Backbone as a ProteinNet text record, in pm:
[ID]
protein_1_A
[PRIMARY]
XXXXXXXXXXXXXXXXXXXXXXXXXXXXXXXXXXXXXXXXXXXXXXXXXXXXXXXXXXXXXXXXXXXXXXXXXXXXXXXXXXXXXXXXXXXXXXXXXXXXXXXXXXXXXXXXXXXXXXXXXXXXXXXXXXXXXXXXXXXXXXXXXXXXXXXXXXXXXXXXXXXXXXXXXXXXXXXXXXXXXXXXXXXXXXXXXXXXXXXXXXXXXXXXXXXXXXXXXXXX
[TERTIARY]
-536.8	-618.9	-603.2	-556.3	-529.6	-470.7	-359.3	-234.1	-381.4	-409.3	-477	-559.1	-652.6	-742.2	-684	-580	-487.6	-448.8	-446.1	-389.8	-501	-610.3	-714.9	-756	-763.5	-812.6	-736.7	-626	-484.1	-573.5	-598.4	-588.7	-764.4	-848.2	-954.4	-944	-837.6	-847.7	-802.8	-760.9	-685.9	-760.5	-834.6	-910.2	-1049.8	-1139.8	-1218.6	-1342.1	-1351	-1434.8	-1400.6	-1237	-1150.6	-1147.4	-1045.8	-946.5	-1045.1	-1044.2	-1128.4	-1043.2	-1054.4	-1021.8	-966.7	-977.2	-927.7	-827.8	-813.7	-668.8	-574.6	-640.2	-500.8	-475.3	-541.8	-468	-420.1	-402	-360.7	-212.7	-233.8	-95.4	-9.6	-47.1	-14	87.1	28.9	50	207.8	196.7	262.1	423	367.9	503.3	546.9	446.4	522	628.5	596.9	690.4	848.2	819.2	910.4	1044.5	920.5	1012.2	1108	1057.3	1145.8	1216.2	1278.8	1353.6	1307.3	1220.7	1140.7	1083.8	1038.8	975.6	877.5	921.5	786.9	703.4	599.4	527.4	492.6	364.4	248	134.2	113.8	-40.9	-159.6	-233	-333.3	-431.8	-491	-552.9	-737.9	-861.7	-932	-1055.4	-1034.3	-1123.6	-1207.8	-1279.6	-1421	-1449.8	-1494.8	-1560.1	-1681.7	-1695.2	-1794	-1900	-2022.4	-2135.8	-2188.7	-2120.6	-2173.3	-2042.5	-2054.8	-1934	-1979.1	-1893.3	-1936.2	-1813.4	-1762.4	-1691.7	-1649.2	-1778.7	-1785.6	-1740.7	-1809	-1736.8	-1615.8	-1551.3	-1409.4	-1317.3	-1380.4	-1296	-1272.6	-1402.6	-1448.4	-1377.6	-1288.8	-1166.4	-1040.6	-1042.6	-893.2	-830.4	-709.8	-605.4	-583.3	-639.3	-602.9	-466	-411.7	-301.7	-273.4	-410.3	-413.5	-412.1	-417.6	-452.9	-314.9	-382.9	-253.2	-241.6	-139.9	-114.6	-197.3	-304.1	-411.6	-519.8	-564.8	-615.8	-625.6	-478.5	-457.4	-443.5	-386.1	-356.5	-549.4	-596.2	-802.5	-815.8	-770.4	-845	-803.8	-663	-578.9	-627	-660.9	-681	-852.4	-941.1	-1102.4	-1079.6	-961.3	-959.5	-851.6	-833.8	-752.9	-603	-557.2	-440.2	-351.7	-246.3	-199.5	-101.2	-68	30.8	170.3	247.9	351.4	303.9	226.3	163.1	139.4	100.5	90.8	186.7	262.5	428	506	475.6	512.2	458.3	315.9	240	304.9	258.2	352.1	457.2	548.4	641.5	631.5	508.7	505.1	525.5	544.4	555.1	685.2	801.4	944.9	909.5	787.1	765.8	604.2	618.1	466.3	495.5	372.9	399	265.3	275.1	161.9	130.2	40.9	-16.1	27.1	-2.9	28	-37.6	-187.5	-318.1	-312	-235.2	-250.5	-103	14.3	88.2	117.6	61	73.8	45.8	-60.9	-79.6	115.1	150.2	255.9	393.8	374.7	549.1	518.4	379.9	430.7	343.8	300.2	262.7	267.7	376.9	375.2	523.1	537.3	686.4	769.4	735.2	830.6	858.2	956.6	965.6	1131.2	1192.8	1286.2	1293.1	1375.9	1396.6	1383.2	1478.5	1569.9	1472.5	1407.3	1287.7	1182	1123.3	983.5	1041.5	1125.6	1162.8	1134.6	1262.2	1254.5	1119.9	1004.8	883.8	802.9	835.4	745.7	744.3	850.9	893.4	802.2	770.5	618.2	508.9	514.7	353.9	318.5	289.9	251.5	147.1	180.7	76.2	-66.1	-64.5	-190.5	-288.9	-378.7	-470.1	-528.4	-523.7	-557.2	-485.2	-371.5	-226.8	-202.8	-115.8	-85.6	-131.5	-251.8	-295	-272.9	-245.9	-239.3	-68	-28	147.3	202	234.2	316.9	448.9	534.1	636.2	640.4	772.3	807.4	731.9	701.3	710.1	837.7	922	1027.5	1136.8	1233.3	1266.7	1391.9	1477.1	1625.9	1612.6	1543.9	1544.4	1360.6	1343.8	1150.4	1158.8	1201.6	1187.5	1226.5	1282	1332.2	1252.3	1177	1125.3	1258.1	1287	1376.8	1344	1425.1	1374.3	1402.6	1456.4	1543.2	1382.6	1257	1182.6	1157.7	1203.2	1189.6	1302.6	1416.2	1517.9	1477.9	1380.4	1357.3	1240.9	1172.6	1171.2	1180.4	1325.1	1385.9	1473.6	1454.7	1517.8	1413.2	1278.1	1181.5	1176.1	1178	1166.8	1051.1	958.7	808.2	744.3	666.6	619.6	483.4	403.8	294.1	263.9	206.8	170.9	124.8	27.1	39.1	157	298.9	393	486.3	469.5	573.8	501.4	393	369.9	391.8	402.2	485.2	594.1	679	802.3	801.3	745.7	765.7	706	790.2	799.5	671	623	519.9	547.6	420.5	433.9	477.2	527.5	568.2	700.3	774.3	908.1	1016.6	979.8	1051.1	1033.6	921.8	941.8	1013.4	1000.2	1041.8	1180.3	1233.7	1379.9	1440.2	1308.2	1419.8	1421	1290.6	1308.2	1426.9	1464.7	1541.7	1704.5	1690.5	1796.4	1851.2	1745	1734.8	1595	1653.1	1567.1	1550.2	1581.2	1526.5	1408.5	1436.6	1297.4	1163.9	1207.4	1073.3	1067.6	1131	1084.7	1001.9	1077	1002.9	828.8	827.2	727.9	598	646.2	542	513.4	595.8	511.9	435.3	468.7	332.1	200.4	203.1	155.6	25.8	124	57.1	-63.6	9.8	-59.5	-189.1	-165.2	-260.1	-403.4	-350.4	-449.6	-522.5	-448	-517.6	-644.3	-614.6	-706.5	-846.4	-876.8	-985.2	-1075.3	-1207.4	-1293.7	-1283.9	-1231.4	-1228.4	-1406.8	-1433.4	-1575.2	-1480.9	-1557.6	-1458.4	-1637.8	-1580.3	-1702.6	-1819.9	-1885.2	-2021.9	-2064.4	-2010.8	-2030.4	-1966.6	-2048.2	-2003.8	-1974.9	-1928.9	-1896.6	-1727	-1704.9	-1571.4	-1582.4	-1593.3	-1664.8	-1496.5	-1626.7	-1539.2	-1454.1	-1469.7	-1413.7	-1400.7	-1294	-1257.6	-1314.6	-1326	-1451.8	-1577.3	-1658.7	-1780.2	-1810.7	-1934.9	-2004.6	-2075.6	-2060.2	-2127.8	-2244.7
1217.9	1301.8	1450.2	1493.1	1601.5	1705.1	1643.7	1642.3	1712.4	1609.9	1606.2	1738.9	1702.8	1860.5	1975.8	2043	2163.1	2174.3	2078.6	2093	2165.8	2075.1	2101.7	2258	2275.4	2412.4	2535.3	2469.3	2595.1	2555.8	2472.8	2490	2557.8	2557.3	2641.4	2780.6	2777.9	2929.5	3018.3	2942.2	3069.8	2988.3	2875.7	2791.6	2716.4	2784.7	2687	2661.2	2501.2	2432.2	2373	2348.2	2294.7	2177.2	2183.8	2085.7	1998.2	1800.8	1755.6	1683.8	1608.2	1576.5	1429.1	1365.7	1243.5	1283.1	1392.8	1474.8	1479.5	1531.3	1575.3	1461.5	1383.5	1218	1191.6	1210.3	1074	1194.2	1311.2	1349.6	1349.8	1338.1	1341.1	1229.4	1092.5	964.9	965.1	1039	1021.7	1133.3	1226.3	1382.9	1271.8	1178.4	1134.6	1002.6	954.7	871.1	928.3	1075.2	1113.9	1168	1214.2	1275.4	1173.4	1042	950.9	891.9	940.1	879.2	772.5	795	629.9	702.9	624.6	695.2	776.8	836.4	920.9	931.6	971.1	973.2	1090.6	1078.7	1171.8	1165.7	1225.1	1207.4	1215.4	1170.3	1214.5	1293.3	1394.1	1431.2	1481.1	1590.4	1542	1426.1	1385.7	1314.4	1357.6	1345.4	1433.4	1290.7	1398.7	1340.4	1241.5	1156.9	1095.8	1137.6	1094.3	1180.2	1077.3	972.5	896.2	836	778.2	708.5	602.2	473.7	384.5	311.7	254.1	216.9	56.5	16.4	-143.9	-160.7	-49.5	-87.6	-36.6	63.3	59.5	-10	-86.5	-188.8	-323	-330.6	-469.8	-540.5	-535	-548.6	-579.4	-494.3	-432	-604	-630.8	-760.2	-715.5	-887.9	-868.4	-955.2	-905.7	-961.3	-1087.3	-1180.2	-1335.1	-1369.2	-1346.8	-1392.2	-1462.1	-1577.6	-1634.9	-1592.3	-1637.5	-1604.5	-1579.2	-1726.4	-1712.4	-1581.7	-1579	-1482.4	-1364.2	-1312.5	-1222.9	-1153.5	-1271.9	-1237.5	-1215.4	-1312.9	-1260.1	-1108.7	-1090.3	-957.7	-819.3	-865.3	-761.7	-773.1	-962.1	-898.4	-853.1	-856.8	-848.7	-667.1	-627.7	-423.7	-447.8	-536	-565.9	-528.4	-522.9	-517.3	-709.5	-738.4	-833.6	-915.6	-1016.6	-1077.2	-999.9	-925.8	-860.7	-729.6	-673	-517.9	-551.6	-682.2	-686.3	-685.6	-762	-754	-587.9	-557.8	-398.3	-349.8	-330.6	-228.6	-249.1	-382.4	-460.3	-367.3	-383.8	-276.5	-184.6	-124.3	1.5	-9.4	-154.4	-207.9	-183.6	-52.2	-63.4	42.9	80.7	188.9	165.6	270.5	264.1	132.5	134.4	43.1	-83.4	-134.2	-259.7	-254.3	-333.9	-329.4	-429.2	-514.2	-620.3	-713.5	-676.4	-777.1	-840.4	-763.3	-779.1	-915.3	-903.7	-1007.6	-1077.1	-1068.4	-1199	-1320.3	-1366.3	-1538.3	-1567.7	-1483.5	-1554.6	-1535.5	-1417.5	-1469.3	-1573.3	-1657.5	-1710.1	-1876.5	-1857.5	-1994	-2006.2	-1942.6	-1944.1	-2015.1	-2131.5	-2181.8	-2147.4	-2077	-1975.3	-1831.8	-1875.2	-1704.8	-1735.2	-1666.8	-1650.7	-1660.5	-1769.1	-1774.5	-1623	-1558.5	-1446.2	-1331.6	-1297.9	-1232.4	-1266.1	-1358.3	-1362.9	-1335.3	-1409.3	-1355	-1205.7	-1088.6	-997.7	-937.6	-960.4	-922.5	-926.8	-1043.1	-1088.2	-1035.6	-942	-867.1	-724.8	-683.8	-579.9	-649.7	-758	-855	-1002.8	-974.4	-1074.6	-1157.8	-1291.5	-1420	-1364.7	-1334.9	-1304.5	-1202.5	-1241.8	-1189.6	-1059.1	-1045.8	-924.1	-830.1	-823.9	-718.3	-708.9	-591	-492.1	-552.1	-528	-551	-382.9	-286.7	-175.5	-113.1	-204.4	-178.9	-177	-119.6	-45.6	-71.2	-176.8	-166.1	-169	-101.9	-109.9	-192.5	-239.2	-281.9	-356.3	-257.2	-342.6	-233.8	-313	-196.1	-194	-248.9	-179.6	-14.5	14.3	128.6	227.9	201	232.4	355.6	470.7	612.9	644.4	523.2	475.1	427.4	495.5	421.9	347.5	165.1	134	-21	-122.2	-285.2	-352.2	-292.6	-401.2	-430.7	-457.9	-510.1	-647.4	-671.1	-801.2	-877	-833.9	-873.8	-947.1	-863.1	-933.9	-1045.2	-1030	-1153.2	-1289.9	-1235.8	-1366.4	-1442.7	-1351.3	-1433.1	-1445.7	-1452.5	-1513.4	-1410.2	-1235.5	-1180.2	-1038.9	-1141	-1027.1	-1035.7	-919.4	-897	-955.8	-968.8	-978.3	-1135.1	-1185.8	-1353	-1307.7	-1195.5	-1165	-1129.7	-1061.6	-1033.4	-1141.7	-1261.7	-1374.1	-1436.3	-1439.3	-1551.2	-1502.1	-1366.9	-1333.4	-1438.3	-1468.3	-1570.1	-1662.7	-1780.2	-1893.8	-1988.6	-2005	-2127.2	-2073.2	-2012.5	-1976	-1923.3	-1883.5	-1816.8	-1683.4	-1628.5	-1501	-1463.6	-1606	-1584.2	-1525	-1545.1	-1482.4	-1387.5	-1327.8	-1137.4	-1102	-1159.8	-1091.1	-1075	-1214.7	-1183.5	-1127.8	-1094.5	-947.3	-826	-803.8	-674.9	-673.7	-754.4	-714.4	-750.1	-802	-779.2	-590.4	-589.4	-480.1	-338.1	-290.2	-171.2	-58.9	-45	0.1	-27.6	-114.2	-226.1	-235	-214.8	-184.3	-66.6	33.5	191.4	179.4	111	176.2	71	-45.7	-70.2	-14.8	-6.5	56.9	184.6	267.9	353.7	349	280.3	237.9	148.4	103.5	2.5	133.6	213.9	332	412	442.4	508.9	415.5	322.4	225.5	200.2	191.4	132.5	268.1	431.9	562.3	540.8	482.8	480.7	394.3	312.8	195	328.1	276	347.3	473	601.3	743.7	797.2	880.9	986.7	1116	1083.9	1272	1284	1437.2	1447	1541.2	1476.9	1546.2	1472.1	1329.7	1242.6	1312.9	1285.1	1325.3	1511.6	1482.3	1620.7	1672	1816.1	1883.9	1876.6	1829.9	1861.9	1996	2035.4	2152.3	2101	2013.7	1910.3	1769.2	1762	1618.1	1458.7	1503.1	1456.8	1441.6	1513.5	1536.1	1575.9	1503.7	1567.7	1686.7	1751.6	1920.4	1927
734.4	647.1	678.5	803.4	800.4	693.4	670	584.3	449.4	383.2	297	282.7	397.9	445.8	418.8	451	459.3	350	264	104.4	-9.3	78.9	5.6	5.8	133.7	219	125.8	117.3	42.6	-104.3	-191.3	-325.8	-297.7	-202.2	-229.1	-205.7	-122.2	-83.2	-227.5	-340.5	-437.1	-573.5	-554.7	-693.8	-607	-596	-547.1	-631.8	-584	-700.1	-765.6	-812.9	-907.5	-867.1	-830.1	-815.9	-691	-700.4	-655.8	-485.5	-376.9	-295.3	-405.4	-453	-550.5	-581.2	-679.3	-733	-626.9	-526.6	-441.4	-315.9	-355.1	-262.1	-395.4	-501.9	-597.8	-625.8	-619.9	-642.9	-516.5	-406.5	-260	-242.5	-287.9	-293.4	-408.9	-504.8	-579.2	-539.7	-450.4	-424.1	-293.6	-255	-127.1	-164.6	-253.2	-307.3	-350.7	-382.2	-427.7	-349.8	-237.4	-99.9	-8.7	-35.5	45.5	-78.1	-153.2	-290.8	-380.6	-394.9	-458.4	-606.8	-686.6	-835.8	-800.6	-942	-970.6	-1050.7	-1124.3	-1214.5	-1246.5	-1366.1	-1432.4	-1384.7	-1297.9	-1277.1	-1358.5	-1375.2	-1450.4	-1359	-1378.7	-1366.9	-1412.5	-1292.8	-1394.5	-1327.8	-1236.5	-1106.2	-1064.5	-986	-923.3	-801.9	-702.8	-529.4	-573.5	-462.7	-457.6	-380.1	-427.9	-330.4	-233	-200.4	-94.7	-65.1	87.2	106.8	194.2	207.4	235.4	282.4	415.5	488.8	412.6	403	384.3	243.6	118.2	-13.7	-7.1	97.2	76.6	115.7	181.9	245	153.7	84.9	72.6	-49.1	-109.9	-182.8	-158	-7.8	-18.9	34.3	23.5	83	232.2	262.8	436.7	449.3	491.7	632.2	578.7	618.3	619.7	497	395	231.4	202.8	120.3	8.9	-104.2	-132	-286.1	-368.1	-349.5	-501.2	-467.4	-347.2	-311	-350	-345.1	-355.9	-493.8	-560.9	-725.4	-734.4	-721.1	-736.9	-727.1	-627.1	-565.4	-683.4	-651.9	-763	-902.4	-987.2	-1132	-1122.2	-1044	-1074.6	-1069.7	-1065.3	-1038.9	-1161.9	-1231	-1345.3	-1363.4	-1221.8	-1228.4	-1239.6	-1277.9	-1269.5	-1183	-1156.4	-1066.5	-1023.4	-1163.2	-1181.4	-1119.8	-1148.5	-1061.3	-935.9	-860.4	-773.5	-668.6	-694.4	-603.2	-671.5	-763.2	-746.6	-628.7	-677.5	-556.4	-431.4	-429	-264.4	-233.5	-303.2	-276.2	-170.5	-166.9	-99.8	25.5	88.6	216.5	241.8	186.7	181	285.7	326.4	357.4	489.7	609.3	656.5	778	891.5	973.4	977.3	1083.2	1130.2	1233.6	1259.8	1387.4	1423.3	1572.6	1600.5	1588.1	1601	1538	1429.6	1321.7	1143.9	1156.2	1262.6	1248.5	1333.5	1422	1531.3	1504.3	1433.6	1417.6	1311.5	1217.2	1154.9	1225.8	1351.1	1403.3	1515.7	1532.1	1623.1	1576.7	1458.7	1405.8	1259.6	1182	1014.2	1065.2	940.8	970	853.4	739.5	648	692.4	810	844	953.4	914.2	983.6	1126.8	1236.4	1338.1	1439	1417.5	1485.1	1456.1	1311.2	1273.5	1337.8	1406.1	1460.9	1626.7	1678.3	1804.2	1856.7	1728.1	1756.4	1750.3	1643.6	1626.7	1749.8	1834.1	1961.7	2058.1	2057	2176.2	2198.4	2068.6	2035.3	2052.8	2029.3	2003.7	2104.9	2257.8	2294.1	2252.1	2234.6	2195.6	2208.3	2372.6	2375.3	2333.1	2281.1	2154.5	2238.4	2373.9	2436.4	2518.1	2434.1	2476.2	2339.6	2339	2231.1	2108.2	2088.4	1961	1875.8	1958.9	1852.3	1849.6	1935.6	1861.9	1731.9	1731.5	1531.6	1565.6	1444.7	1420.7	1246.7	1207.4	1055.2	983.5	855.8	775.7	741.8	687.9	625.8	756	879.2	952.4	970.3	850.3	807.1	740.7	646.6	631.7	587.1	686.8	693.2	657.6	647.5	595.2	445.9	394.8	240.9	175.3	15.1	-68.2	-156	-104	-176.9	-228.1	-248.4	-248.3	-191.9	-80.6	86.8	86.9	60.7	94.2	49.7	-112.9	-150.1	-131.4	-83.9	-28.4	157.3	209.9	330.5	290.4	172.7	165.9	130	48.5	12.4	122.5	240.2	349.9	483.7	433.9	537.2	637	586.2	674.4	663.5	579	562.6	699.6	711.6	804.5	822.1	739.1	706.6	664.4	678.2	588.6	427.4	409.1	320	166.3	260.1	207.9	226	266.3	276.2	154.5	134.4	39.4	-134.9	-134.3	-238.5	-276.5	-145.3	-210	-118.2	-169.9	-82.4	-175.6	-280.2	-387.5	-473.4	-485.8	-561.9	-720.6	-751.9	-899.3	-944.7	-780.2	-801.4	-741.3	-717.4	-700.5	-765.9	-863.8	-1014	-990.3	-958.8	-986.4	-862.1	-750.3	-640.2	-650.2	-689.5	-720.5	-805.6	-914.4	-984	-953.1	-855.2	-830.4	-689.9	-630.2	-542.8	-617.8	-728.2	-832.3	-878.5	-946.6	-1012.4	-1001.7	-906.9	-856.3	-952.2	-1029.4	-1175.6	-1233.9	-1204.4	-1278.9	-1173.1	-1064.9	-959.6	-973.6	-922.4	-940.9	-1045.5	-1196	-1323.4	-1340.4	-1255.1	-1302.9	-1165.2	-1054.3	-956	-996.9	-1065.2	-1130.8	-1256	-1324.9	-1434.3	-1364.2	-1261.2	-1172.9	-1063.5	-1071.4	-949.6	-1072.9	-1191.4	-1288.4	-1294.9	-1366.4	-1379.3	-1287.8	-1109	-1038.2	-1085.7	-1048.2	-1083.6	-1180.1	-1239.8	-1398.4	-1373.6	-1195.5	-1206.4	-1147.6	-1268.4	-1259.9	-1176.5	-1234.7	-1150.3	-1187.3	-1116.9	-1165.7	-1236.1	-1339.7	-1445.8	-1490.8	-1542.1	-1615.6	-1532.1	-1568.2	-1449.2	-1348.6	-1349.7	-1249.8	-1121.3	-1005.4	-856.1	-865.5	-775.2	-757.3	-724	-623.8	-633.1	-485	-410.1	-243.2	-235.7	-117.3	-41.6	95	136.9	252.4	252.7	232.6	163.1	285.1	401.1	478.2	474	419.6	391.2	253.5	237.9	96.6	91	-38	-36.3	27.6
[MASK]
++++++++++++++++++++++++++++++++++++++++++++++++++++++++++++++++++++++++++++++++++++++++++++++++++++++++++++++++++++++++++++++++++++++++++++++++++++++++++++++++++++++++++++++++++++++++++++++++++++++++++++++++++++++++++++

């Protein structure tokens, strides 16, 4: 959030009051996609701060780690995004790291996962549940500084990181997409950005709702 802060700080120092802390994570999100070669979009703009914040409703949605398939497709359409937006978004896992907590139960007890892939994983992540639980390795870690689709490619060969991101492809209803986007990366760029636009659009505050906060930490 730093990052964020300093952005903010700069667009008050020469517009203040404008432009909201929402705006400038949602265009942030979108220049950073761009900087590691991955799509881009239109932002919409036009958002406004919230005047309360709350740890538990931001959490309380989001996909854990452990989720299956059906799970997950739930979580994604009740914010009305769909199955196909969902393995887009996924995507973003081409990119960013993990902890060792979030994947230890699947490199060392999921049996859809690559031999040679959970080995090397184990070597960051002892069994035991009270050692490096805050070790970070890649996501996807042939090319982790790349927005690209070597991600659905690792996991058409049992080499997601996540239980979450294996069950994308493992005979399911969303095998089909995975294998086209690691077909045709055209077709992921172009739909994670209609996919990115989209989530943009679940319920924003415009209007007079909320406010412009002056510190994207704190409310006015």
């Amino acid at each position: 959030m730093d990052i964020i802060e300093a952005a903010k700080q700069a667009v008050e120092a020469v517009c203040p009051g404008v432009v909201s802390c929402a705006d400038i994570l949602t265009l942030a999100a979108r220049d950073s996609s761009e900087y590691v070669k991955g799509p881009t979009w239109t932002v919409k703009l036009g958002r406004r701060d919230s005047t309360t914040a709350s740890l538990d409703l931001a959490t309380a949605d989001l996909p854990l780690a452990s989720e299956n398939l059906d799970d997950l497709i739930r979580k994604f359409y009740k914010k009305g995004l769909n199955a196909k937006e969902m393995v887009a978004l996924s995507g973003a896992h081409t990119l960013g790291q993990a902890r060792c907590v979030t994947f230890r139960d699947r490199i060392y007890n999921d049996t859809n996962i690559d031999p040679d892939f959970a080995i090397h994983r184990r070597r960051s992540c002892p069994r035991n549940n009270n050692e490096g639980n805050a070790n970070l390795v890649p996501l996807e870690p042939v090319t982790p500084n790349t927005f690209d689709n070597r991600y659905y490619r690792d996991l058409m060969e049992k080499r997601g990181l996540l239980h979450s991101d294996q069950v994308l492809f493992n005979g399911g209803k969303t095998d089909d997409i995975v294998a086209g986007y690691r077909k045709d990366s055209s077709s992921f760029y172009a739909d994670f950005a209609a996919a990115m636009v989209k989530m943009g659009d679940i319920n924003p505050l415009t209007g007079s709702s909320g406010q412009i906060r002056k510190i994207c930490s704190a409310i006015n």
